[in-house]
Amino acid sequence: MTIFNQFFDVAYGKGKYVVIGTSKGYPLIPYLIPGAEELGFAEVPDIPEYVSGTNWGLLRGVAFGSGRFVVVGDKGVVLVSEDGERWRRVNPGVEEDLMGVVFTRGRFVAAGKDSSILLSEDGLRWQRIRPQRPLFYELSALHLVNGRIFALDWGTLFVSVDGRDWEQVDLNSDEDLRGIAYGKGTYVLVSKQSIFVSSDGNRWAKVILPPELAADAQREFHGVAYFKGQFIVRASSSSFEEAFLKSVDGKSWGIHRTGFETLWSVAYGNGTFVAVGERGTALVSRDGETWTPVELGTWASLYEVVFIGEQNRFFAYGWGDVVVTSRDGRSWERRHLRPQNAEWITVERVYRIVYGNGVYLALAQGEGGQDEDGTPKTLRLLLSSKDGRSWSLIKVFEEEFWGLAYGQGLFLGAHYVRTEEQAEPERASNLVASRDGVNWNRTGILWGGLWPQGLYSVAGKFLVIAGDYIYVSDDGVRWTMANFTDKTDTDLLELGDYSFDSVIYTGDQFAMLGWDNMGLYGTSLTGGVLALSKDALYWIVYSISKERGNRDLTKSLTEMLAIAYGQGKFVGVGSAHTIWISMDGLKWKKVR
């Protein structure tokens, strides 16, 4: 399956969808969906020289008509196909970038920069129309809406019925236009930060946005569609990464989550599973199988949820300074991690919150002050709190402080080793310990391995995870490197085959989730791996590269990003809102 960086256009014909966009930073010629119900993409193997050679450009628009698909793009490219799979290039007689194409009234209409307008009845032979006055100053897209062609320019609309004659509509806006839709006698147009509404497509009025968006200077709209009786606008802002605005009349809008956000973390406590993820998404379950969405009072993306047993409370945090807490997983209180003794610091990301010896500690990243060139200075922060509400800054770290855990009566931290002669730190970390969170002493140094992903305290042991270099300690001072094998091979696996990033304890064994660097086909980071151990020192690895016959296991490992354990079962969460359960960690059932 192809992961798109950006979609540009889609067309339907002969029972197939053809989608164009960019993938992994490269231009992408049509990918097709075999049927409307299919949620996958099949890459088209027959790619013309335009995109397979060095003459790269972007493909901008696609349309279907006269029995064939037509794709247009930069440098005057036109590609045609009768089946969406085998493509050939035709010469339209222009070299200007073509930004879109539509099919209407028995002909294709393509338009591009420098007032380029092309007409064709079959997509093979093209005629250039030369307007009497300049058009399309910064044309971005071409749309066929309610039988009319709309060319989206920078703050300006150009409208045509046949592609020959065009009318200019000035919106009194200096923003680039992102999309247009029509439904129930109403047109809706979106620009980068505004929404417009019109009854005829010629006279437009700017819509009053929901207050939380109107006050957000970082809001951004990315497109609009009309579907099942309502307009839908894709949006983002500083308070949420992505959501949808919905409206029945195009004038009054509400904000809605997508429902397919990635779930990044899951925890168990008080007889309840809690999963959190993108844009403030949270789900709760009593049994791990039936899940209910809950409101957290934040749109911030949450990357970790933990249950702190000593306080009988869940804590969830991630992007920004928002921390939400709950005892039962259903009623949540929103707090902010803002150091009262250092108001000049802005917290941008919370990495870890732990509790011990009557105090909370938080590891975070923020901005404060300026570098020599005047840019804001990025800081790694350690903060403390007695009640989890009011926070104070303990220390600003010059070195990258990457790990924090509490166990055996000690707070344990870790930061990279750096010397004045090195621009980059060594692959080594200093370990520091504290009983009060204020006074820290160095306890040792760990060498080798990949960059560390985490420091954990689990079942009376400290674990440092650095790729597949796993160090284990009972006291935070003396450390032993763990070893790995798989169920079919008694030999130790080579370091570098796997990358782990989380660990849990089930009551009788440890479990780690991570990435299989060998992947399905020998490529890096293409799937998951699960490792189980009785003592945290000797691990048995189950990976997608070695378990290809176990479809349920490989499928679940490919999707899962975090696991928890409770009520005698594993619960795994991951991409696209997926949730899995397992009694032994090896046989998984998808429940959501």
Coordinates of C-alpha atoms in Angstrom, one line a residue:
M1 CA 0.0 0.0 0.0
T2 CA 1.3 3.4 -0.9
I3 CA 1.4 6.2 1.6
F4 CA 0.6 9.6 0.0
N5 CA 2.2 12.8 1.1
Q6 CA -0.6 14.7 -0.6
F7 CA -3.6 14.0 -2.9
F8 CA -4.1 16.3 -5.8
D9 CA -7.1 14.9 -7.7
V10 CA -9.3 11.8 -8.3
A11 CA -11.5 10.5 -11.2
Y12 CA -13.8 7.6 -11.7
G13 CA -14.5 5.6 -14.8
K14 CA -15.0 2.0 -15.9
G15 CA -15.4 0.8 -12.3
K16 CA -12.1 2.3 -11.2
Y17 CA -10.9 5.3 -9.2
V18 CA -7.6 6.9 -10.4
V19 CA -5.9 9.0 -7.8
I20 CA -2.9 11.3 -8.3
G21 CA -0.6 12.9 -5.7
T22 CA 2.9 12.7 -4.3
S23 CA 4.4 9.7 -2.5
K24 CA 7.5 9.9 -0.3
G25 CA 8.5 13.2 -1.9
Y26 CA 8.4 11.8 -5.4
P27 CA 5.9 12.5 -8.2
L28 CA 3.2 9.9 -8.5
I29 CA 1.4 8.8 -11.6
P30 CA -2.0 7.4 -11.2
Y31 CA -2.7 4.9 -8.5
L32 CA -6.0 3.1 -8.8
I33 CA -8.6 1.6 -6.5
P34 CA -10.1 -1.5 -8.2
G35 CA -13.6 -0.9 -6.7
A36 CA -15.3 1.7 -4.6
E37 CA -15.4 -0.5 -1.6
E38 CA -11.6 -1.2 -1.7
L39 CA -9.5 0.7 0.7
G40 CA -6.1 0.0 -0.8
F41 CA -4.1 1.3 -3.7
A42 CA -2.4 -0.7 -6.4
E43 CA 0.7 1.0 -8.0
V44 CA 0.6 1.4 -11.7
P45 CA 3.7 -0.3 -13.1
D46 CA 3.6 1.2 -16.6
I47 CA 5.0 4.7 -15.9
P48 CA 6.0 6.9 -18.8
E49 CA 9.5 8.4 -19.0
Y50 CA 8.1 11.7 -17.7
V51 CA 8.1 10.4 -14.2
S52 CA 10.3 7.3 -14.3
G53 CA 13.3 9.2 -15.7
T54 CA 15.1 12.3 -14.4
N55 CA 12.6 14.8 -15.9
W56 CA 10.5 14.8 -12.7
G57 CA 7.5 17.0 -12.2
L58 CA 4.2 16.9 -10.4
L59 CA 1.0 15.5 -11.9
R60 CA -1.8 17.9 -11.0
G61 CA -5.2 16.8 -12.4
V62 CA -7.1 13.8 -13.7
A63 CA -10.5 13.4 -15.5
F64 CA -12.4 10.7 -17.2
G65 CA -14.4 11.1 -20.5
S66 CA -14.8 9.7 -24.0
G67 CA -13.8 6.3 -22.6
R68 CA -10.4 7.2 -21.2
F69 CA -8.6 8.7 -18.3
V70 CA -6.5 11.9 -18.9
V71 CA -3.9 13.1 -16.5
V72 CA -2.1 16.5 -16.8
G73 CA 0.9 18.0 -15.0
D74 CA 4.0 20.1 -15.0
K75 CA 5.8 21.0 -18.2
G76 CA 2.8 20.4 -20.3
V77 CA 2.6 16.7 -19.7
V78 CA -0.6 14.9 -20.8
L79 CA -1.0 11.1 -20.1
V80 CA -3.9 9.0 -21.3
S81 CA -5.2 5.5 -20.5
E82 CA -8.2 3.4 -21.5
D83 CA -8.0 1.2 -18.4
G84 CA -6.2 3.2 -15.7
E85 CA -3.2 0.8 -15.8
R86 CA -1.5 1.2 -19.1
W87 CA -0.5 4.8 -19.9
R88 CA 1.0 6.7 -22.8
R89 CA 2.0 10.3 -23.3
V90 CA 0.5 12.6 -25.9
N91 CA 1.8 16.0 -27.0
P92 CA -0.6 18.8 -26.3
G93 CA 1.6 21.4 -27.9
V94 CA 2.4 23.4 -24.8
E95 CA 5.2 23.3 -22.2
E96 CA 3.6 25.4 -19.5
D97 CA 2.6 23.6 -16.2
L98 CA -1.0 22.3 -16.5
M99 CA -2.7 22.6 -13.1
G100 CA -6.0 20.7 -13.8
V101 CA -8.3 19.0 -16.2
V102 CA -12.1 18.4 -16.3
F103 CA -14.5 16.7 -18.8
T104 CA -17.7 18.6 -19.6
R105 CA -20.1 19.0 -22.5
G106 CA -18.3 16.3 -24.5
R107 CA -14.8 17.7 -24.2
F108 CA -11.8 17.8 -21.9
V109 CA -10.7 21.2 -20.7
A110 CA -7.2 21.7 -19.3
A111 CA -5.8 24.9 -17.9
G112 CA -2.4 26.0 -16.5
K113 CA 0.0 28.8 -16.0
D114 CA 0.6 31.7 -18.4
S115 CA -3.1 31.6 -19.4
S116 CA -2.8 28.2 -20.9
I117 CA -6.2 26.7 -22.0
L118 CA -6.5 23.5 -23.9
L119 CA -9.6 21.7 -25.3
S120 CA -9.9 18.2 -26.6
E121 CA -12.8 15.9 -27.5
D122 CA -10.8 12.6 -27.1
G123 CA -7.8 13.5 -24.9
L124 CA -5.4 12.8 -27.8
R125 CA -5.6 15.8 -30.0
W126 CA -5.6 19.2 -28.3
Q127 CA -6.4 22.8 -29.3
R128 CA -5.0 25.8 -27.5
I129 CA -7.3 28.6 -26.8
R130 CA -5.7 32.1 -26.5
P131 CA -7.8 34.4 -24.3
Q132 CA -8.1 38.1 -25.2
R133 CA -6.8 39.1 -21.8
P134 CA -4.4 37.4 -19.3
L135 CA -5.9 34.8 -17.0
F136 CA -4.7 32.5 -14.2
Y137 CA -2.1 34.5 -12.3
E138 CA -1.3 31.7 -9.8
L139 CA -3.7 28.9 -10.8
S140 CA -3.7 26.0 -8.4
A141 CA -6.6 23.8 -9.5
L142 CA -9.5 23.3 -11.9
H143 CA -12.9 22.0 -10.7
L144 CA -16.1 21.0 -12.4
V145 CA -18.9 22.0 -10.0
N146 CA -22.7 22.1 -10.9
G147 CA -21.9 22.1 -14.6
R148 CA -19.5 25.0 -14.4
I149 CA -15.7 25.1 -14.5
F150 CA -14.0 26.9 -11.6
A151 CA -10.3 27.8 -11.9
L152 CA -8.9 28.5 -8.4
D153 CA -6.3 31.3 -8.4
W154 CA -4.7 33.4 -5.7
G155 CA -7.6 35.2 -4.1
T156 CA -9.5 35.1 -7.4
L157 CA -12.0 32.8 -9.2
F158 CA -12.3 32.3 -12.9
V159 CA -15.6 30.8 -14.1
S160 CA -16.5 29.2 -17.4
V161 CA -19.2 27.1 -18.9
D162 CA -17.4 25.7 -21.9
G163 CA -13.7 26.4 -21.3
R164 CA -13.5 29.1 -24.0
D165 CA -15.0 32.1 -22.3
W166 CA -14.1 33.0 -18.7
E167 CA -15.4 35.5 -16.1
Q168 CA -13.2 36.8 -13.3
V169 CA -14.6 36.9 -9.7
D170 CA -12.6 38.9 -7.2
L171 CA -13.0 37.7 -3.6
N172 CA -11.1 40.6 -2.0
S173 CA -8.7 38.0 -0.5
D174 CA -5.0 37.6 -0.6
E175 CA -5.0 33.8 0.2
D176 CA -4.6 30.9 -2.1
L177 CA -7.8 29.0 -2.9
R178 CA -8.0 25.4 -1.8
G179 CA -11.3 23.9 -3.0
I180 CA -14.9 24.5 -4.0
A181 CA -18.1 22.4 -3.7
Y182 CA -21.9 22.7 -4.5
G183 CA -25.0 21.3 -2.8
K184 CA -28.6 22.3 -2.1
G185 CA -28.3 25.4 -4.2
T186 CA -25.2 26.7 -2.4
Y187 CA -21.6 27.0 -3.3
V188 CA -18.9 26.8 -0.7
L189 CA -15.3 27.9 -1.4
V190 CA -12.3 27.6 1.0
S191 CA -9.0 29.5 1.0
K192 CA -6.1 28.9 3.3
Q193 CA -7.8 30.5 6.3
S194 CA -11.3 31.5 5.2
I195 CA -14.6 29.9 4.0
F196 CA -16.9 31.7 1.5
V197 CA -20.5 30.9 0.6
S198 CA -22.5 31.9 -2.5
S199 CA -25.9 31.1 -4.0
D200 CA -24.8 31.7 -7.6
G201 CA -21.0 31.3 -7.7
N202 CA -20.5 34.9 -8.6
R203 CA -21.3 36.9 -5.4
W204 CA -19.5 35.5 -2.3
A205 CA -19.7 36.2 1.4
K206 CA -17.1 35.3 4.0
V207 CA -18.4 32.9 6.7
I208 CA -18.1 33.5 10.4
L209 CA -15.9 30.7 11.8
P210 CA -16.3 28.8 15.1
P211 CA -14.7 31.0 17.8
E212 CA -11.8 28.6 18.5
L213 CA -10.8 28.7 14.9
A214 CA -11.4 32.4 14.3
A215 CA -9.0 33.2 17.1
D216 CA -6.3 30.8 15.9
A217 CA -3.8 32.5 13.5
Q218 CA -2.4 29.1 12.6
R219 CA -5.7 27.7 11.3
E220 CA -5.6 26.2 7.8
F221 CA -8.2 24.7 5.5
H222 CA -7.2 22.1 2.9
G223 CA -10.3 21.3 0.8
V224 CA -14.1 21.0 0.7
A225 CA -16.6 18.5 -0.5
Y226 CA -20.4 18.0 -0.4
F227 CA -21.5 14.6 0.8
K228 CA -24.8 13.1 2.0
G229 CA -26.5 16.5 2.6
Q230 CA -23.6 18.4 4.2
F231 CA -20.5 20.3 3.4
I232 CA -17.2 18.9 4.8
V233 CA -14.0 21.0 5.1
R234 CA -10.7 19.4 6.1
A235 CA -8.9 21.7 8.6
S236 CA -5.9 21.9 10.9
S237 CA -4.8 24.4 13.6
S238 CA -2.4 24.9 16.5
S239 CA -4.8 23.1 18.8
F240 CA -5.5 20.1 16.6
E241 CA -3.5 18.5 13.8
E242 CA -6.5 17.6 11.6
A243 CA -10.3 17.6 11.9
F244 CA -13.3 18.2 9.7
L245 CA -15.7 21.1 9.8
K246 CA -19.3 20.1 8.8
S247 CA -22.2 22.3 7.8
V248 CA -25.7 21.7 6.3
D249 CA -26.1 25.2 4.8
G250 CA -22.5 26.3 4.4
K251 CA -22.9 29.1 6.9
S252 CA -22.9 27.5 10.4
W253 CA -20.0 25.1 11.0
G254 CA -19.1 22.5 13.7
I255 CA -15.8 20.8 14.3
H256 CA -15.6 17.0 14.2
R257 CA -12.8 14.5 14.6
T258 CA -11.9 12.2 11.7
G259 CA -12.6 9.0 13.6
F260 CA -9.5 7.3 12.1
E261 CA -6.8 8.9 14.2
T262 CA -3.7 6.9 15.2
L263 CA -3.8 5.5 18.7
W264 CA -0.3 6.0 20.2
S265 CA -0.6 4.5 23.7
V266 CA -2.7 2.3 25.9
A267 CA -2.7 1.7 29.7
Y268 CA -4.6 -0.4 32.2
G269 CA -5.7 0.6 35.7
N270 CA -8.8 0.5 38.0
G271 CA -10.3 -2.2 35.9
T272 CA -10.3 -0.1 32.8
F273 CA -8.2 0.1 29.6
V274 CA -7.6 3.6 28.2
A275 CA -6.2 4.3 24.7
V276 CA -5.2 7.8 23.5
G277 CA -3.9 9.2 20.2
E278 CA -4.0 11.9 17.6
R279 CA -6.1 15.1 18.1
G280 CA -7.2 14.3 21.7
T281 CA -8.7 11.0 20.8
A282 CA -9.5 8.7 23.7
L283 CA -11.3 5.4 24.1
V284 CA -12.1 3.4 27.2
S285 CA -13.1 -0.2 27.8
R286 CA -13.8 -2.5 30.7
D287 CA -13.0 -5.7 28.9
G288 CA -10.7 -4.7 26.0
E289 CA -13.2 -5.6 23.4
T290 CA -16.0 -3.1 23.6
W291 CA -14.7 0.5 23.4
T292 CA -16.4 3.9 24.0
P293 CA -15.1 7.3 22.9
V294 CA -14.6 9.8 25.7
E295 CA -14.0 13.6 25.6
L296 CA -10.8 14.8 27.1
G297 CA -11.3 18.5 26.6
T298 CA -8.3 18.9 24.3
W299 CA -7.5 18.7 20.6
A300 CA -3.8 18.1 21.4
S301 CA -2.3 14.9 20.1
L302 CA -1.5 12.5 23.1
Y303 CA 1.5 10.2 22.7
E304 CA 1.4 8.5 26.1
V305 CA -1.0 7.4 28.8
V306 CA 0.1 5.9 32.1
F307 CA -1.6 4.7 35.2
I308 CA 0.2 5.8 38.3
G309 CA -1.0 3.3 40.9
E310 CA 0.2 5.2 44.0
Q311 CA -2.2 8.1 43.0
N312 CA -4.8 5.8 41.5
R313 CA -5.0 8.0 38.4
F314 CA -4.4 8.0 34.7
F315 CA -2.2 10.7 33.1
A316 CA -2.2 11.4 29.4
Y317 CA 0.1 13.9 27.6
G318 CA 2.0 14.6 24.4
W319 CA 1.9 17.6 22.2
G320 CA 1.9 21.0 23.9
D321 CA 1.7 21.6 27.6
V322 CA -1.7 19.9 28.1
V323 CA -1.9 17.1 30.7
V324 CA -5.3 15.3 31.3
T325 CA -6.0 13.1 34.3
S326 CA -8.7 10.7 35.4
R327 CA -9.4 8.1 38.0
D328 CA -12.0 6.1 36.0
G329 CA -11.0 6.8 32.4
R330 CA -14.3 8.5 31.7
S331 CA -14.3 11.8 33.5
W332 CA -11.1 13.8 32.8
E333 CA -9.6 16.9 34.2
R334 CA -7.5 19.2 31.9
R335 CA -4.3 20.7 33.4
H336 CA -1.3 22.6 32.0
L337 CA 2.3 21.8 32.6
R338 CA 3.6 25.4 33.0
P339 CA 6.5 26.2 35.3
Q340 CA 5.3 28.8 37.8
N341 CA 8.9 29.8 38.6
A342 CA 9.9 30.2 34.9
E343 CA 7.2 32.0 32.9
W344 CA 9.7 32.7 30.2
I345 CA 9.6 29.0 29.2
T346 CA 6.9 27.6 26.9
V347 CA 6.4 23.8 27.1
E348 CA 5.9 22.3 23.6
R349 CA 6.0 18.6 24.3
V350 CA 5.7 16.4 27.4
Y351 CA 7.6 13.1 27.2
R352 CA 7.2 11.4 30.5
I353 CA 5.5 11.9 33.9
V354 CA 6.5 9.7 36.8
Y355 CA 5.6 9.7 40.6
G356 CA 7.7 8.6 43.6
N357 CA 8.7 9.7 47.1
G358 CA 5.7 12.0 47.2
V359 CA 6.6 14.1 44.1
Y360 CA 5.7 14.1 40.4
L361 CA 8.5 14.6 37.9
A362 CA 8.0 15.5 34.3
L363 CA 10.4 15.4 31.4
A364 CA 9.5 17.9 28.7
Q365 CA 10.8 20.0 25.8
G366 CA 10.1 23.7 25.4
E367 CA 11.4 27.1 24.2
G368 CA 12.9 29.9 26.1
G369 CA 15.4 32.7 25.4
Q370 CA 17.2 33.0 22.0
D371 CA 20.2 31.6 20.3
E372 CA 23.0 33.8 19.0
D373 CA 21.2 34.1 15.6
G374 CA 18.0 35.2 17.3
T375 CA 16.0 32.0 16.9
P376 CA 14.1 30.6 19.9
K377 CA 16.2 28.2 22.0
T378 CA 15.0 24.7 22.3
L379 CA 15.3 23.4 25.9
R380 CA 15.0 20.0 27.6
L381 CA 13.2 20.5 30.9
L382 CA 12.8 18.7 34.2
L383 CA 9.8 19.9 36.3
S384 CA 8.3 18.8 39.6
S385 CA 5.0 19.0 41.3
K386 CA 3.6 17.9 44.7
D387 CA 0.0 17.6 43.5
G388 CA 0.3 17.2 39.7
R389 CA -1.3 20.6 39.2
S390 CA 1.2 23.3 40.0
W391 CA 4.6 22.7 38.4
S392 CA 8.1 24.2 39.0
L393 CA 11.2 24.1 36.9
I394 CA 14.0 22.0 38.5
K395 CA 16.6 22.1 35.7
V396 CA 17.3 23.0 32.1
F397 CA 19.5 20.5 30.5
E398 CA 22.2 21.5 27.9
E399 CA 22.7 17.8 27.1
E400 CA 19.7 16.0 25.6
F401 CA 18.1 14.4 28.6
W402 CA 16.1 11.5 27.0
G403 CA 14.9 9.2 29.8
L404 CA 13.1 9.3 33.1
A405 CA 11.8 6.5 35.4
Y406 CA 11.0 5.8 39.0
G407 CA 11.6 2.5 40.9
Q408 CA 13.3 1.0 43.9
G409 CA 13.0 4.3 45.7
L410 CA 15.0 6.1 43.0
F411 CA 14.4 8.5 40.2
L412 CA 16.6 7.5 37.3
G413 CA 17.5 9.7 34.3
A414 CA 19.7 9.5 31.3
H415 CA 21.3 11.9 28.8
Y416 CA 23.7 11.7 25.9
V417 CA 27.4 12.0 26.4
R418 CA 28.8 15.0 24.6
T419 CA 32.2 16.6 24.6
E420 CA 33.4 20.0 23.4
E421 CA 35.2 18.4 20.5
Q422 CA 32.1 16.7 19.2
A423 CA 29.3 18.3 17.2
E424 CA 27.2 15.2 17.8
P425 CA 27.0 13.1 21.0
E426 CA 28.6 9.7 21.3
R427 CA 26.4 6.6 21.2
A428 CA 26.6 6.6 25.0
S429 CA 24.5 7.8 27.9
N430 CA 25.2 9.1 31.4
L431 CA 22.9 7.6 34.0
V432 CA 21.9 9.8 36.9
A433 CA 19.9 9.1 40.0
S434 CA 18.0 11.1 42.6
R435 CA 15.7 10.4 45.6
D436 CA 14.0 13.8 45.7
G437 CA 14.1 14.8 42.0
V438 CA 16.3 17.9 42.8
N439 CA 19.7 16.5 43.6
W440 CA 21.2 14.2 41.0
N441 CA 24.3 12.0 41.0
R442 CA 25.9 10.1 38.2
T443 CA 25.6 6.3 38.6
G444 CA 27.3 5.1 35.4
I445 CA 27.5 5.2 31.7
L446 CA 26.2 2.9 28.9
W447 CA 28.0 2.5 25.6
G448 CA 27.0 1.3 22.2
G449 CA 23.8 0.7 20.4
L450 CA 21.3 2.8 18.5
W451 CA 19.9 6.0 19.9
P452 CA 17.9 5.3 23.1
Q453 CA 14.1 5.2 22.9
G454 CA 13.2 4.9 26.5
L455 CA 14.1 4.3 30.1
Y456 CA 11.6 2.2 32.1
S457 CA 10.9 0.8 35.6
V458 CA 9.0 -2.4 35.3
A459 CA 8.4 -5.1 37.9
G460 CA 11.4 -4.2 40.1
K461 CA 13.8 -3.7 37.2
F462 CA 15.1 -0.8 35.2
L463 CA 15.3 -1.2 31.5
V464 CA 17.1 1.0 28.9
I465 CA 15.8 0.4 25.4
A466 CA 18.2 1.6 22.7
G467 CA 17.0 -0.1 19.5
D468 CA 17.7 -3.8 20.2
Y469 CA 20.4 -3.0 22.8
I470 CA 18.4 -3.7 26.0
Y471 CA 20.2 -3.0 29.3
V472 CA 18.7 -4.4 32.5
S473 CA 19.4 -3.4 36.1
D474 CA 18.0 -4.2 39.6
D475 CA 19.5 -1.1 41.2
G476 CA 20.2 1.4 38.4
V477 CA 24.0 1.0 39.0
R478 CA 25.0 -2.4 37.7
W479 CA 23.7 -3.2 34.2
T480 CA 23.5 -6.3 32.0
M481 CA 22.9 -6.4 28.3
A482 CA 20.0 -8.7 27.3
N483 CA 20.1 -11.4 24.6
F484 CA 17.6 -12.3 21.9
T485 CA 16.7 -15.5 20.0
D486 CA 13.7 -16.7 18.1
K487 CA 11.5 -19.8 18.6
T488 CA 13.2 -21.7 15.8
D489 CA 16.8 -20.8 16.4
T490 CA 18.9 -21.3 19.6
D491 CA 21.6 -19.0 18.3
L492 CA 21.5 -15.4 19.5
L493 CA 20.1 -12.9 16.9
E494 CA 22.4 -10.2 15.6
L495 CA 22.0 -6.8 17.1
G496 CA 20.5 -4.3 14.6
D497 CA 17.8 -6.7 13.4
Y498 CA 15.1 -5.1 15.6
S499 CA 14.3 -1.8 17.2
F500 CA 12.1 -1.8 20.4
D501 CA 10.5 1.2 22.0
S502 CA 8.2 0.0 24.8
V503 CA 8.0 -2.6 27.5
I504 CA 5.3 -4.0 29.9
Y505 CA 4.9 -6.7 32.5
T506 CA 2.1 -9.2 32.6
G507 CA 2.7 -10.7 36.0
D508 CA 4.8 -13.6 34.8
Q509 CA 6.6 -12.3 31.7
F510 CA 7.9 -9.1 30.1
A511 CA 6.8 -8.0 26.7
M512 CA 8.3 -5.5 24.3
L513 CA 6.9 -4.1 21.0
G514 CA 9.0 -2.6 18.2
W515 CA 10.0 -2.7 14.6
D516 CA 11.4 -5.5 12.5
N517 CA 14.3 -3.9 10.6
M518 CA 14.4 -6.8 8.2
G519 CA 10.8 -6.2 7.3
L520 CA 8.7 -8.3 5.0
Y521 CA 11.1 -8.1 2.1
G522 CA 14.4 -7.2 3.7
T523 CA 13.6 -3.5 3.8
S524 CA 13.9 -1.3 6.9
L525 CA 11.0 -0.4 9.2
T526 CA 8.2 -2.1 7.3
G527 CA 6.6 -4.0 10.1
G528 CA 6.5 -5.0 13.8
V529 CA 8.1 -7.3 16.3
L530 CA 7.1 -8.7 19.7
A531 CA 9.6 -10.0 22.2
L532 CA 8.7 -12.0 25.3
S533 CA 10.9 -12.8 28.4
K534 CA 10.6 -14.3 31.8
D535 CA 13.5 -12.4 33.4
A536 CA 14.1 -9.4 30.9
L537 CA 17.5 -10.8 30.1
Y538 CA 16.7 -13.6 27.6
W539 CA 14.1 -12.7 25.0
I540 CA 12.2 -14.8 22.4
V541 CA 11.4 -12.7 19.3
Y542 CA 8.4 -13.0 17.1
S543 CA 8.7 -10.9 14.0
I544 CA 6.8 -10.4 10.7
S545 CA 9.9 -11.5 8.7
K546 CA 10.0 -14.8 10.6
E547 CA 6.3 -15.4 11.2
R548 CA 5.0 -15.0 7.6
G549 CA 2.8 -18.2 8.0
N550 CA 1.0 -16.7 11.0
R551 CA -1.2 -14.1 9.2
D552 CA -3.0 -12.9 12.4
L553 CA 0.3 -12.2 14.2
T554 CA 2.0 -10.5 11.2
K555 CA -1.1 -8.4 10.6
S556 CA -1.4 -7.3 14.2
L557 CA 2.3 -6.5 14.5
T558 CA 2.2 -4.4 11.4
E559 CA -0.5 -2.2 12.8
M560 CA 0.2 -2.1 16.5
L561 CA 2.1 0.8 18.1
A562 CA 1.6 0.1 21.8
I563 CA 0.4 -2.7 24.1
A564 CA -0.9 -3.0 27.6
Y565 CA -1.9 -5.9 29.8
G566 CA -4.9 -6.4 32.2
Q567 CA -7.6 -8.9 33.1
G568 CA -5.5 -11.7 31.8
K569 CA -5.2 -10.3 28.2
F570 CA -3.0 -8.2 26.0
V571 CA -4.5 -5.1 24.3
G572 CA -2.7 -3.5 21.4
V573 CA -3.5 -0.2 19.7
G574 CA -2.2 1.4 16.5
S575 CA -2.9 3.0 13.2
A576 CA -6.3 4.0 11.9
H577 CA -8.0 3.5 15.3
T578 CA -7.2 -0.3 15.3
I579 CA -7.4 -2.3 18.5
W580 CA -6.4 -5.9 19.0
I581 CA -6.6 -8.3 21.9
S582 CA -4.7 -11.5 22.7
M583 CA -4.6 -14.0 25.6
D584 CA -1.0 -15.0 25.1
G585 CA 0.5 -12.3 22.9
L586 CA 0.8 -14.6 19.9
K587 CA -2.8 -15.1 18.7
W588 CA -4.5 -11.8 18.1
K589 CA -8.1 -10.8 17.3
K590 CA -9.0 -7.4 15.9
V591 CA -11.8 -5.9 17.8
R592 CA -11.9 -2.4 16.3

